[in-house]
One Martini backbone bead per residue (centre of mass of N, CA, C, O) as a GRO file, in nm:
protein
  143
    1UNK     BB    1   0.103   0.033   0.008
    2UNK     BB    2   0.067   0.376   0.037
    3UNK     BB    3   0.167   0.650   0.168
    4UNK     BB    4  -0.170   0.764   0.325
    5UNK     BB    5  -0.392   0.512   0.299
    6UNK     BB    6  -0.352   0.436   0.615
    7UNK     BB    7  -0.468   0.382   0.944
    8UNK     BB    8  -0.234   0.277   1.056
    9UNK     BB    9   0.045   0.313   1.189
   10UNK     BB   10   0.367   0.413   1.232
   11UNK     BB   11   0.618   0.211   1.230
   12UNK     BB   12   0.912   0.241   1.348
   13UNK     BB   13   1.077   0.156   1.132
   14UNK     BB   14   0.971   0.303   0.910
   15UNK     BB   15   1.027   0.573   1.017
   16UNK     BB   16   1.350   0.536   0.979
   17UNK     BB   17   1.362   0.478   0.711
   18UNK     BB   18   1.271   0.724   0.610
   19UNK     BB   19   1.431   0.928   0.728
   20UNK     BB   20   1.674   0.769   0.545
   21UNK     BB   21   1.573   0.838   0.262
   22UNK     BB   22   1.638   1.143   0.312
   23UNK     BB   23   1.906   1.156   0.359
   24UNK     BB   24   1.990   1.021   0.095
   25UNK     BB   25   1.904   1.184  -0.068
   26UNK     BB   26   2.049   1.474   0.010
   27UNK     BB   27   2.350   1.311  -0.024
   28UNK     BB   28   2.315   1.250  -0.358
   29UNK     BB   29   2.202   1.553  -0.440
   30UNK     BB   30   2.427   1.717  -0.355
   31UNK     BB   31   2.654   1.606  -0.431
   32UNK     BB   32   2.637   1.613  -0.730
   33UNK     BB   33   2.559   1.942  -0.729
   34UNK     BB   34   2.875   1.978  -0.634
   35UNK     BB   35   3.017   1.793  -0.865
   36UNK     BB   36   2.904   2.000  -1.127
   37UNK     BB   37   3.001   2.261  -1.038
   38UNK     BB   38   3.301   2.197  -0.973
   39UNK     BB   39   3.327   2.079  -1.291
   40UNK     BB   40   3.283   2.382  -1.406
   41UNK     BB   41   3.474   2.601  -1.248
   42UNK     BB   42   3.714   2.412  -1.308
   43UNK     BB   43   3.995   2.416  -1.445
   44UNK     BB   44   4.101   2.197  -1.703
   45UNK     BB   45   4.325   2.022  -1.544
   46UNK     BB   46   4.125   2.011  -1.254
   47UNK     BB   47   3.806   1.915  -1.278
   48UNK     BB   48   3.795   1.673  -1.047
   49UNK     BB   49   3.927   1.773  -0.811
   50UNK     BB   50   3.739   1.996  -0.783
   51UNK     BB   51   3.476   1.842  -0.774
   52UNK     BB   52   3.570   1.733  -0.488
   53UNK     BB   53   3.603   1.945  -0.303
   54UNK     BB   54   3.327   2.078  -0.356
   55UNK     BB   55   3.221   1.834  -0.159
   56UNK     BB   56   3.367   1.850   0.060
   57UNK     BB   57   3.318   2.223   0.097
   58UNK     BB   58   2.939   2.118   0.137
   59UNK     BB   59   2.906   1.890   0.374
   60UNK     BB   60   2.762   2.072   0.584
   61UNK     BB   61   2.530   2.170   0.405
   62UNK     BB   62   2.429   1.884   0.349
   63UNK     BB   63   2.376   1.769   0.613
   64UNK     BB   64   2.201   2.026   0.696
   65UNK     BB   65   1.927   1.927   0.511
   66UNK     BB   66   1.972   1.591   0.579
   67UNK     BB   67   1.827   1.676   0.867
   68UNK     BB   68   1.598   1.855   0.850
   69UNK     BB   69   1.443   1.668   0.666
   70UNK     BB   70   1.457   1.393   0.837
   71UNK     BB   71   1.298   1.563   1.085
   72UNK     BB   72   1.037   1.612   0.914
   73UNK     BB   73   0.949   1.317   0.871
   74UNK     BB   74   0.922   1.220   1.155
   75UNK     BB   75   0.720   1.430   1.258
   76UNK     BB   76   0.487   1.387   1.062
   77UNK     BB   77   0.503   1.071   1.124
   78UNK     BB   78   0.427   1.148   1.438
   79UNK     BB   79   0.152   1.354   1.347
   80UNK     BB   80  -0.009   1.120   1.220
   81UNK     BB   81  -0.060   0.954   1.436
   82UNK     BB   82  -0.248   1.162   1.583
   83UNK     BB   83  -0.303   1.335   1.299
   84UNK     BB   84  -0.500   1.249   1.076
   85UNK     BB   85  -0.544   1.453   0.794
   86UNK     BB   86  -0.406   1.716   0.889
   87UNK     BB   87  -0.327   2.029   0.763
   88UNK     BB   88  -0.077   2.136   1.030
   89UNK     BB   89   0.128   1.937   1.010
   90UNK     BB   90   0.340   2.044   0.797
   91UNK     BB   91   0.379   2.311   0.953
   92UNK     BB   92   0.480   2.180   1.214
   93UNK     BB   93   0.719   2.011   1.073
   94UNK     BB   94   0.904   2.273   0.944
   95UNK     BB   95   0.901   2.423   1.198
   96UNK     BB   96   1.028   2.186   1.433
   97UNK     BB   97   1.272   2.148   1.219
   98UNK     BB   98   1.383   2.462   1.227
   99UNK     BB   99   1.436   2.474   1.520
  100UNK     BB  100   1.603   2.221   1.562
  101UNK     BB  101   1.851   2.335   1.366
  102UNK     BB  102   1.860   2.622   1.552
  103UNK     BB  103   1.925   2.631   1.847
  104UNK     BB  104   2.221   2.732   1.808
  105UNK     BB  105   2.158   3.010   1.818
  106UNK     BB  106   1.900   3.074   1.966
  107UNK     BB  107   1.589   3.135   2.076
  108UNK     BB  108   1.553   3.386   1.807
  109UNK     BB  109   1.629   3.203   1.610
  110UNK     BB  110   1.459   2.938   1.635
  111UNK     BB  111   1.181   3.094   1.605
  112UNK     BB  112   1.200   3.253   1.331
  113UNK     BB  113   1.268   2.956   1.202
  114UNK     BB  114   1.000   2.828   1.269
  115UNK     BB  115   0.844   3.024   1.115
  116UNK     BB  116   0.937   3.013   0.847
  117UNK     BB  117   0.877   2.702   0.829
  118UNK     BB  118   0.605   2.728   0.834
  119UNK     BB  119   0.517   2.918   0.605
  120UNK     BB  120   0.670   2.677   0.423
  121UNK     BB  121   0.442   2.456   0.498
  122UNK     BB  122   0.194   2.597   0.406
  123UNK     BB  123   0.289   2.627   0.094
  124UNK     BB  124   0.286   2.409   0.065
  125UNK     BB  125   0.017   2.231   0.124
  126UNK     BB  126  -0.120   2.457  -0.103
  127UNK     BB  127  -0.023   2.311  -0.337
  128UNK     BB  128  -0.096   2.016  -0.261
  129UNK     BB  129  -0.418   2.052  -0.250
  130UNK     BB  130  -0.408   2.174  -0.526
  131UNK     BB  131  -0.314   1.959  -0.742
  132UNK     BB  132  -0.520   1.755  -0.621
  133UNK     BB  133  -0.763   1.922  -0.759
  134UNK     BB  134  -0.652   1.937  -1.024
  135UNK     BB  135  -0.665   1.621  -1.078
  136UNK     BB  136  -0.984   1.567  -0.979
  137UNK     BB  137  -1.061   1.740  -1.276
  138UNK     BB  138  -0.966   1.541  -1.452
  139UNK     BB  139  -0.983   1.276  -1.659
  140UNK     BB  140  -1.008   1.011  -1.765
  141UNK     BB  141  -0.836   0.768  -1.899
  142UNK     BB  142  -0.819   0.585  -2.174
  143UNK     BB  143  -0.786   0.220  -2.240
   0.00000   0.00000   0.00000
């Protein structure tokens, strides 16, 4: 079945799992990125070099989203446990894992990057909510 087809919780491996495979996703897709980068950038002679330079010293660029992503995961699949089909779900889990990314920086860059994070988990809510709408007044395609 599909995640979000049912009503049953999502169990503790499952939850661990979703979480592993944005943090995977995100060092996948940024190591890349900063790869083909770093490969356009470095002169003629060492663009290999270079290319790996540049995943090398955006490491931790890349951990920090693939850290951020892999707690909004978390925390949305512990959010659905409790409040199933819930449209404030998304909106906690992204103020939520967006504070938790920056507490380190001090209570008042926590709060501010939670407000952040909530009105851009809203923006997606409301793009996901209008897709969805959008699909269900397409026609049926004939087979």
């Amino acid at each position: 079945m599909e995640q979000g087809t049912t009503t049953a919780p999502t169990p503790l491996p499952e939850l661990a799992k979703e979480t592993g495979n944005c943090i995977a996703v995100v060092a996948a897709g940024g190591s890349a990125f900063y790869f083909l980068k770093g490969l356009r950038n470095s002169p003629t002679g060492g663009r290999l070099a270079g290319a790996a330079q540049a995943v090398r010293a955006n490491a931790p660029r890349i951990g920090g989203w693939g850290v951020w992503l892999g707690a909004q995961a978390a925390i949305d699949s512990a959010l659905e446990r409790v409040n199933k089909d819930d449209r404030f779900n998304t909106m906690i889990s992204y103020g939520a894992a967006s504070v938790l990314v920056s507490v380190l920086r001090g209570p008042r860059a926590a709060a501010f990057s939670g407000i952040k994070g909530a009105v851009f988990g809203g923006l997606v809510e409301i793009a996901i909510r209008g897709l969805k709408r959008f699909e269900a007044d397409l026609p049926e395609p004939e087979k």
